[in-house]
């Protein structure tokens, strides 16, 4: 696998200065209360967490999701206030993102915007993960139209934070229309032999996300080396497996991986 050295000098897409977590979507807070509580633990190097109520925002506000999202958002704001006043600990990143499924480009534009507006109105999300985003150049104009509209929907958050959930390396043009790209989402068996596209070296690590399931505890160091070699600034590794939702729960080694990355503290 190539060791890519970024040459870009752009600002951090996450607002963070170190490797940290992007949580692609825990289960409903009633089913995963421990997971949601862990996101607010002081010092957790969290860049963002995805809220997926019911394959989107659902049909009405969910009080349990409102509470969970509010706690995470308040933890980010409290940590930011602590940092600005000279306090030590802080969480770094962009907060809570709403889950929008693009269905590889088959989702109607109006449905996406409607779901996005409900996420903002009900949960005051800080941005969006556009899951199953297309990767081809032919779809770039349509995705650009969507991201530009979502930035307007997120006017309360100064445009918010947009993550394109490709799951593999897309056409390089996608890097110009969102804050971050998920350039790997899949199993450890595939990840350990993966390679980064050469064009990613033109951008800083903060622009790229890797989500990997089935990572054994004994291979955590290797997985983290791969992420750094390939220039990913945001990660989520888990030992969970399964076709449905391997990212829905905490990995069995959560405390260990948090300690290996290091606390989200100012230096």
mmCIF file of C-alpha atoms in Angstrom, residues 188 191-192 214-226 237 253 256 260:
data_model
loop_
_atom_site.group_PDB
_atom_site.id
_atom_site.type_symbol
_atom_site.label_atom_id
_atom_site.label_comp_id
_atom_site.label_asym_id
_atom_site.label_seq_id
_atom_site.Cartn_x
_atom_site.Cartn_y
_atom_site.Cartn_z
ATOM 1 C CA UNK A 188 -10.869 -5.727 7.783
ATOM 2 C CA UNK A 191 -8.946 -3.009 4.346
ATOM 3 C CA UNK A 192 -5.619 -4.604 5.167
ATOM 4 C CA UNK A 214 -14.261 -6.977 11.832
ATOM 5 C CA UNK A 215 -10.917 -5.563 13.025
ATOM 6 C CA UNK A 216 -9.485 -7.979 15.648
ATOM 7 C CA UNK A 217 -8.056 -6.441 18.799
ATOM 8 C CA UNK A 218 -4.680 -7.953 17.933
ATOM 9 C CA UNK A 219 -4.615 -5.981 14.651
ATOM 10 C CA UNK A 220 -5.558 -2.533 15.999
ATOM 11 C CA UNK A 221 -2.026 -1.182 15.624
ATOM 12 C CA UNK A 222 -1.841 -2.428 12.052
ATOM 13 C CA UNK A 223 -5.227 -0.900 11.219
ATOM 14 C CA UNK A 224 -4.196 2.474 12.636
ATOM 15 C CA UNK A 225 -0.945 2.372 10.654
ATOM 16 C CA UNK A 226 -2.905 1.746 7.467
ATOM 17 C CA UNK A 237 -12.795 0.569 13.747
ATOM 18 C CA UNK A 253 -12.029 -2.626 22.679
ATOM 19 C CA UNK A 256 -8.343 0.675 24.377
ATOM 20 C CA UNK A 260 -4.359 4.644 21.744
#
